CSV table of C-alpha atoms in Angstrom, one decimal:
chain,number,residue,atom,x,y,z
W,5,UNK,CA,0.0,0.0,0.0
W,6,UNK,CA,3.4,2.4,0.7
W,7,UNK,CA,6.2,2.6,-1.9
W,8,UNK,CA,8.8,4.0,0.1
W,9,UNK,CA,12.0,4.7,-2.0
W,10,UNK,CA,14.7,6.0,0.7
W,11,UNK,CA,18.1,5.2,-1.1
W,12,UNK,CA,17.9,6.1,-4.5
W,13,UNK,CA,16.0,9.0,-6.2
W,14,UNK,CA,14.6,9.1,-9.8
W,15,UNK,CA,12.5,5.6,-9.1
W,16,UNK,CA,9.1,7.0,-9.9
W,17,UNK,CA,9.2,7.4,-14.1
W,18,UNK,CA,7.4,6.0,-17.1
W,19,UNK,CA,8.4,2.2,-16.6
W,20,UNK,CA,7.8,2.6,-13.0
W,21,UNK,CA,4.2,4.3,-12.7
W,22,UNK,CA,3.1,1.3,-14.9
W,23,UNK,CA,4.0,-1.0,-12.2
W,24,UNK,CA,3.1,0.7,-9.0
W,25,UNK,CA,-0.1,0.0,-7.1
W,26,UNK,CA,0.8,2.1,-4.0
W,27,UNK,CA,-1.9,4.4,-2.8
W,28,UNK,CA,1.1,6.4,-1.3
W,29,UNK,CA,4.7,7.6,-2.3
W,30,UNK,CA,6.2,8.3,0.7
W,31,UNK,CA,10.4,7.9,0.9
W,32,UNK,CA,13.6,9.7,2.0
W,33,UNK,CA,15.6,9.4,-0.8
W,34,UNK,CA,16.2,12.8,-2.3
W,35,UNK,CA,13.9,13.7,-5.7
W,36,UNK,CA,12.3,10.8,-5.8
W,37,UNK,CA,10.4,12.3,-9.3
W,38,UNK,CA,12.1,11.6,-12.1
W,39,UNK,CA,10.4,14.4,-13.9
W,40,UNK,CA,8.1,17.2,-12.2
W,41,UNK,CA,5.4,15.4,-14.9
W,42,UNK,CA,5.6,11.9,-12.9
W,43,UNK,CA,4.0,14.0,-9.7
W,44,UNK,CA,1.3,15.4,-12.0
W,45,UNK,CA,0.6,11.3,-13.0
W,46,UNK,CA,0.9,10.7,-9.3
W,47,UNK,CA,-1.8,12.7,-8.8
W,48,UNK,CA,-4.1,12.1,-11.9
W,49,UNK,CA,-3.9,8.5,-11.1
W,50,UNK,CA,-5.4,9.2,-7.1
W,51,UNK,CA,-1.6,8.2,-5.2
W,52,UNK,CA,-0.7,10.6,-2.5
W,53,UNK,CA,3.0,11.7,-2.8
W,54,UNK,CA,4.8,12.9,-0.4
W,55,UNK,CA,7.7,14.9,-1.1
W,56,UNK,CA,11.6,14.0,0.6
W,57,UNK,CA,11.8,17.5,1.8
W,58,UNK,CA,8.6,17.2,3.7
W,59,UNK,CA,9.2,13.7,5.3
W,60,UNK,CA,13.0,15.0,6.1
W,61,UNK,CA,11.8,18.6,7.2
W,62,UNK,CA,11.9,17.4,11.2
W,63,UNK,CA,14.9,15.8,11.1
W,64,UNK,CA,16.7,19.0,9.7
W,65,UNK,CA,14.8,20.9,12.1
W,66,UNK,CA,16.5,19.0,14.8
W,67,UNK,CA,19.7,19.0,13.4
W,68,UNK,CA,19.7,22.9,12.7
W,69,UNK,CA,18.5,23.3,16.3
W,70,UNK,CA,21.1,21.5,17.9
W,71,UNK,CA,24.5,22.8,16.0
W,72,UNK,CA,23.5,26.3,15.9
W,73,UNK,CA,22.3,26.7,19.2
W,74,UNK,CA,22.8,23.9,21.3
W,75,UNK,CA,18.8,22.5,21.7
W,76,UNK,CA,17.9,19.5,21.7
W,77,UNK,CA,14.2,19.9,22.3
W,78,UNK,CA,12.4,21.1,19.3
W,79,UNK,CA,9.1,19.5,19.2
W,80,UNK,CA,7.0,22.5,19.1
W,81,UNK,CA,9.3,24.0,15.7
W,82,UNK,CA,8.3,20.6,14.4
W,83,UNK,CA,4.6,20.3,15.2
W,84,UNK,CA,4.0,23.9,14.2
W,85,UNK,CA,5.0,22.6,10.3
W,86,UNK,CA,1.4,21.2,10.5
W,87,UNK,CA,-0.2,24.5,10.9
């Protein structure tokens, strides 16, 4: 039900839309899309995609938090990405 590609980037193109029966693209690996046009098929075709830079976006958070100012605690940065 989750394709989750989170070591390579470019899996989702023409060859590999034909095979996927995910209802959700949701991986690490950086740019994922091939082609901005394979997200426009993504969504044409009813998957929900969810971009690296959005799955990754705590993490850097956390990271940015801690080696520029020292915190470690940086849930309510992370939480107010929802809003």
């Amino acid at each position: 039900d989750v394709f989750c590609p989170c070591a390579m980037g470019g899996v989702i193109h023409d060859l590999s839309l034909g095979r996927l029966r995910a209802k959700l693209v949701a991986g690490s690996a950086n740019n994922v899309l091939a082609l901005p046009r394979h997200g426009e098929e993504l969504h044409r075709r009813g998957i929900i995609y969810l971009p690296d830079y959005v799955l990754n976006a705590g993490a850097l958070i956390l990271g940015a938090a801690f080696h520029l100012r020292g915190v470690r605690e940086v849930g309510d940065a992370i939480e107010r990405m929802a809003d």
